[in-house]
CSV table of C-alpha atoms in Angstrom, one decimal:
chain,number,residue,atom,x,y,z
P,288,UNK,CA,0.0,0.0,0.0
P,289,UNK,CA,1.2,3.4,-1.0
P,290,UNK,CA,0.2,6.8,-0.3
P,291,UNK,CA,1.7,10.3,-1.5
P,292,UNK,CA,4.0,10.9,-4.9
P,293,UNK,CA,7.6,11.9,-4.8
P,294,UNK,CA,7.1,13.6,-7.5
P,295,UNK,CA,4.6,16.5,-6.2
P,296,UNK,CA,6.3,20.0,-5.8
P,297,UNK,CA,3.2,21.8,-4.8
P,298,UNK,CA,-0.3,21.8,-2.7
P,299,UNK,CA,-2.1,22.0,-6.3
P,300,UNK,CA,-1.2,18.7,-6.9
P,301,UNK,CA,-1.5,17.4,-3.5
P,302,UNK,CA,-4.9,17.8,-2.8
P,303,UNK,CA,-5.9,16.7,-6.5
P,304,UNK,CA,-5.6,13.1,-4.9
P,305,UNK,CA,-9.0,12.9,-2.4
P,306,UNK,CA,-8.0,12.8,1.0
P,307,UNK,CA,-4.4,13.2,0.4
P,308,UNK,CA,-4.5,17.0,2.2
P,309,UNK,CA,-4.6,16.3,6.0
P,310,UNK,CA,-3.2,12.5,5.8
P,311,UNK,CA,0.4,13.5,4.6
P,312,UNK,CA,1.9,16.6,7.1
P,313,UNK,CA,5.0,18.1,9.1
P,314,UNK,CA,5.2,19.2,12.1
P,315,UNK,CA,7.7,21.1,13.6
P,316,UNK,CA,8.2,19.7,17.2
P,317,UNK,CA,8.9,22.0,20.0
P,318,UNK,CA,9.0,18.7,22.3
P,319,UNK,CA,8.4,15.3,22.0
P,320,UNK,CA,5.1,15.9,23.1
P,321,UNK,CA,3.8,18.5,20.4
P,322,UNK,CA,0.7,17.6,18.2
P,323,UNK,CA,-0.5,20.6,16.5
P,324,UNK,CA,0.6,22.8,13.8
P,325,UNK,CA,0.8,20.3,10.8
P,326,UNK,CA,1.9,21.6,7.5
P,327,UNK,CA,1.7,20.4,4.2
P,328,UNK,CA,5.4,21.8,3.5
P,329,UNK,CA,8.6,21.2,5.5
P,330,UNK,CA,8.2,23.9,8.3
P,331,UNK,CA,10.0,27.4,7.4
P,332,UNK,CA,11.9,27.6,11.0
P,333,UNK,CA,13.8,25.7,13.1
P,334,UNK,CA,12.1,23.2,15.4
P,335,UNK,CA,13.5,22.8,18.9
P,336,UNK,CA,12.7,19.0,19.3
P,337,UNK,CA,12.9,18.0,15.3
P,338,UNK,CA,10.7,17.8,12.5
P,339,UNK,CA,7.8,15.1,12.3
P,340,UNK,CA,6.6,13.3,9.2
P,341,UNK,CA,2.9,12.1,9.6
P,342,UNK,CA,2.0,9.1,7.6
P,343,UNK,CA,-2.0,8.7,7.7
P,344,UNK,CA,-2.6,5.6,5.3
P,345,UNK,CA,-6.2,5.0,3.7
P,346,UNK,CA,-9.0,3.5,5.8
P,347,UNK,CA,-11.4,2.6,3.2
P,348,UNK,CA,-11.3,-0.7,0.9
P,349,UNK,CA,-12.9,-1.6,-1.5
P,350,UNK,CA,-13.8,-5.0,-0.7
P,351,UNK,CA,-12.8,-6.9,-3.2
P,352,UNK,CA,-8.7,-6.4,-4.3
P,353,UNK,CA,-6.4,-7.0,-1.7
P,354,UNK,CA,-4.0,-5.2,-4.2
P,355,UNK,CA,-3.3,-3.5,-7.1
P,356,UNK,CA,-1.4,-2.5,-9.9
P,357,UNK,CA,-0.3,0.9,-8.4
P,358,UNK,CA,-0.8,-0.5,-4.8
P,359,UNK,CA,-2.9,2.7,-4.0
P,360,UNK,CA,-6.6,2.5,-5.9
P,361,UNK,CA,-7.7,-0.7,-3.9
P,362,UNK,CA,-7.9,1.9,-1.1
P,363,UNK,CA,-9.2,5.4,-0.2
P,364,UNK,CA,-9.9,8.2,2.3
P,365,UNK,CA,-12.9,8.6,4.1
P,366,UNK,CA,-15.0,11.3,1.5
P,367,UNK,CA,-15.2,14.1,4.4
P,368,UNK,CA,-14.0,14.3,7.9
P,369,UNK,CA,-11.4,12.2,8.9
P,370,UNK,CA,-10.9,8.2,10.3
P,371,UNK,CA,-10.9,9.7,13.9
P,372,UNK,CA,-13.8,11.9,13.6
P,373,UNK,CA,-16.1,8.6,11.3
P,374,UNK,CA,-15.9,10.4,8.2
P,375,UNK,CA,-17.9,8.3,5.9
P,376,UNK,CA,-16.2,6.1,3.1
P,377,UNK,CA,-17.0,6.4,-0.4
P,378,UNK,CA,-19.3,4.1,-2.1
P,379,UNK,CA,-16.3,2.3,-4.0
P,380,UNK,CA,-14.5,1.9,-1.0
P,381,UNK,CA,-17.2,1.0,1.6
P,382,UNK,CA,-15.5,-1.0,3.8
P,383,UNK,CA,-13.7,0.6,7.0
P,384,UNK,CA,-10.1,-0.8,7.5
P,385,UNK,CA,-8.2,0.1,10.7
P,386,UNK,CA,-5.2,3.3,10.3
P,387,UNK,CA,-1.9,3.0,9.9
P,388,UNK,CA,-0.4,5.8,11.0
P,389,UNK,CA,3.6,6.3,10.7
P,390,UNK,CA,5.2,9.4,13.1
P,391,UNK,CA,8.9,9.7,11.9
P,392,UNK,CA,11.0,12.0,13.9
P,393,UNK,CA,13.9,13.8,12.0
P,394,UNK,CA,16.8,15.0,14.3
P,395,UNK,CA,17.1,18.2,12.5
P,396,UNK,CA,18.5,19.6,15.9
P,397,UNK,CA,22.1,20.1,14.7
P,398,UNK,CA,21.0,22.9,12.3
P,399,UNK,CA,19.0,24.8,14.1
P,400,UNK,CA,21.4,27.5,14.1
P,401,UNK,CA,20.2,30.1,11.4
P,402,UNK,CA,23.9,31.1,10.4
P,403,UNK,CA,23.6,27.7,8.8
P,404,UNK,CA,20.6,28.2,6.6
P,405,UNK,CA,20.4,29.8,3.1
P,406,UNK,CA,21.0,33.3,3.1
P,407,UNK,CA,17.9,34.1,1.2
P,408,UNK,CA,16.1,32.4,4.4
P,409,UNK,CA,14.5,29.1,3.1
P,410,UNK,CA,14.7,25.9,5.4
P,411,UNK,CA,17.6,23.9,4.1
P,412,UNK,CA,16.6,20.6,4.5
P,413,UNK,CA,15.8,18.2,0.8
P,414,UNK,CA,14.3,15.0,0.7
P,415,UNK,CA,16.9,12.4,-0.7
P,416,UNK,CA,14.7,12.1,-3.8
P,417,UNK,CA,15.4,16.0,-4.8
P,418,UNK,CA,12.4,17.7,-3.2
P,419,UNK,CA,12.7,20.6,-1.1
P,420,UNK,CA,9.4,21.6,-0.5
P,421,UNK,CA,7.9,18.3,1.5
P,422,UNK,CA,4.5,17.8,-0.9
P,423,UNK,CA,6.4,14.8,-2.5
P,424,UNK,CA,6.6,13.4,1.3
P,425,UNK,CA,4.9,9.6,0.9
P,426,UNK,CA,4.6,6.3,2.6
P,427,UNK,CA,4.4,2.7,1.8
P,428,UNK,CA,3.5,-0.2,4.0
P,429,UNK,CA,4.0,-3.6,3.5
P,430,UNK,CA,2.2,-6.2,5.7
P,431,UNK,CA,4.7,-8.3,7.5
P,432,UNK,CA,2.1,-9.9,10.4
P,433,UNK,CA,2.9,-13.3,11.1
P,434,UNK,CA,-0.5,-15.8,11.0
P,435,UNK,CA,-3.4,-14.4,12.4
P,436,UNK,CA,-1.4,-11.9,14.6
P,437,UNK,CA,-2.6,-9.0,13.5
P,438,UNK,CA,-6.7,-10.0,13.9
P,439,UNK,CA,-6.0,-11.5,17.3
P,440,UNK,CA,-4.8,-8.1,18.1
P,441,UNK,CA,-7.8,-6.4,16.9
P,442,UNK,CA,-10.2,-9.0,18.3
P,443,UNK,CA,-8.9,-7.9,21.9
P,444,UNK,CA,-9.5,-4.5,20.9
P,445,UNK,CA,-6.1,-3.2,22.5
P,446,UNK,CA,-3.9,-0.1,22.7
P,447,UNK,CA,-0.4,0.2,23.0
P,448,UNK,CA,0.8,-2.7,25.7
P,449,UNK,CA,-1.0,-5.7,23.8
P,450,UNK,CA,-1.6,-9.2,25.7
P,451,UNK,CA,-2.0,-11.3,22.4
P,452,UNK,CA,1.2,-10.1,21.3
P,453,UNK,CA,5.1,-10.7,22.3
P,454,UNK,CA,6.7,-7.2,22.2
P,455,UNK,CA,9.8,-6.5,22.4
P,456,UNK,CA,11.6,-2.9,23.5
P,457,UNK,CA,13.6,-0.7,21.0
P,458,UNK,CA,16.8,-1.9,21.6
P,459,UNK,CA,15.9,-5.1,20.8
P,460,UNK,CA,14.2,-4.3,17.3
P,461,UNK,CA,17.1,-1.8,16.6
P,462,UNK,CA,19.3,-5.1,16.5
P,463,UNK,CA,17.1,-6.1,13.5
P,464,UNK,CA,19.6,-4.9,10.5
P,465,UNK,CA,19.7,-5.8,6.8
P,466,UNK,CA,22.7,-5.8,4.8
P,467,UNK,CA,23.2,-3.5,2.2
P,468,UNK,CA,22.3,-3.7,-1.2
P,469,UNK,CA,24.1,-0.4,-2.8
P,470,UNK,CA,27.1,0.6,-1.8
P,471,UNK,CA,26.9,4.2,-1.6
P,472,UNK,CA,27.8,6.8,0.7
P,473,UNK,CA,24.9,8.1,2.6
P,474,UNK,CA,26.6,9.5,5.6
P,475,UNK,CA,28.3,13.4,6.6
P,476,UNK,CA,28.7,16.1,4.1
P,477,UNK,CA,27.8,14.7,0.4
P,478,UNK,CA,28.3,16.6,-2.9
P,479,UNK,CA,25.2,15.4,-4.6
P,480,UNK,CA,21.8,13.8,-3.5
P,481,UNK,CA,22.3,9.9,-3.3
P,482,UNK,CA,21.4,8.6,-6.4
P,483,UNK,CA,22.7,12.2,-7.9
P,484,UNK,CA,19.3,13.0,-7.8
P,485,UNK,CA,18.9,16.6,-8.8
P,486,UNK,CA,16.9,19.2,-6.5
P,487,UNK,CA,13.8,20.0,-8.0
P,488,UNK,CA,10.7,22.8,-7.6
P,489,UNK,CA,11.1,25.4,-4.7
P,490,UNK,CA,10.6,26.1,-0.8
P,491,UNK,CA,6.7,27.1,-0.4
P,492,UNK,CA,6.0,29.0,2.8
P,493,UNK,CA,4.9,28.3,6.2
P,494,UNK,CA,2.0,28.1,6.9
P,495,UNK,CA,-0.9,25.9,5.1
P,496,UNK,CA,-2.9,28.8,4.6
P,497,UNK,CA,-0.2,31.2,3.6
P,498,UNK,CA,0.9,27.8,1.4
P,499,UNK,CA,-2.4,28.7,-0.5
P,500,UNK,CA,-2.0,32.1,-1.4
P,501,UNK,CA,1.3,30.9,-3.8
P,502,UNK,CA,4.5,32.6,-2.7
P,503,UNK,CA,7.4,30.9,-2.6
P,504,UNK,CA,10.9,31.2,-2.0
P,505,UNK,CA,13.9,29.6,-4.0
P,506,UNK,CA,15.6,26.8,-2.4
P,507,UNK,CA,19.3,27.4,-1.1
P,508,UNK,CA,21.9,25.1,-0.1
P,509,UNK,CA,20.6,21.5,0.6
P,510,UNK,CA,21.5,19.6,3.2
């Protein structure tokens, strides 16, 4: 399952896919503990605690396909409202599946420091697949539940600490590594994206709503 395109640049295309406008956000994290002020774009200043990607995967199927071809149409958004609030699902999609919701925290802590930043004042930071704007921020899941596992779970109707479930703690799964495929350098100061990738589109603004109005501001150094 799939949701979001690497190649958007701007909100215009972003909310041409329905549902795609709250489900796909930034936040810029003052602590660990900050839940408001999503964005559509990477946020404009620095954030004290990092930046958050929110991942908010479809929770509507169409009851039929368990896939398909582009791993995303099998799926959708509720029509209006949201999962939490019941929004209703459309009539393609009518069955209700439970979210999947990713929170990735970004330690963009070590560049907070203005001096740092383009001089024309943009946020520095580019995705590694050349944007600089965060629209073409995306997801993909891939079910990995072993057995029934993931049913028993929702049968017992539980949250967080899960009794029909073996957890283990994060040092544990951080143990869990895979060897790698490319070799490329990925890590410190690089002269090009990996992939050379090349930077495209430009740095929106802020704010969602200011996002709307259209200004934008050319992207500076990447980091």
């Amino acid at each position: 399952m799939i949701v979001g395109n690497p190649l958007y640049r701007n909100q215009a295309q972003k909310l041409a896919s329905p549902g795609q406008g709250r489900q796909l956000t930034f936040t810029c994290l003052q602590d660990a503990s900050t839940r408001t002020g999503e964005t559509y774009n990477m946020p404009e200043q620095p954030c004290a605690a990092g930046i958050m990607s929110n991942v908010r995967f479809p929770t509507c199927w169409d009851g039929v396909n368990l896939d398909t071809p582009n791993h995303q149409d099998h799926v959708a958004y509720p029509t209006s409202g949201t999962f939490e609030s019941n929004g209703p699902c459309p009539s393609t999609h009518p069955v209700k599946i439970p979210q999947l919701f990713y929170e990735v925290i970004w330690d963009t802590t070590p560049f907070n420091d203005k001096s740092l930043w383009p001089t024309d004042g943009s946020q520095p930071f580019v995705w590694s697949y050349g944007d600089p704007s965060g629209f073409g921020t995306h997801g993909d899941y891939m079910f990995g539940w072993q057995g029934t596992s993931l049913q028993d779970a929702m049968k017992a109707n539980c949250y967080v600490n899960c009794p029909t479930l073996q957890s283990q703690s994060i040092q544990q799964a951080n143990q869990c590594t895979k060897p790698v495929v490319v070799q490329e350098n990925i890590d410190g100061w690089l002269p090009a994206l990996p992939g050379n990738n090349p930077v495209s589109g430009t740095n929106p603004s802020t704010s969602i709503a200011a996002s709307i109005a259209g200004p934008a501001a050319t992207v500076g150094a990447g980091v």
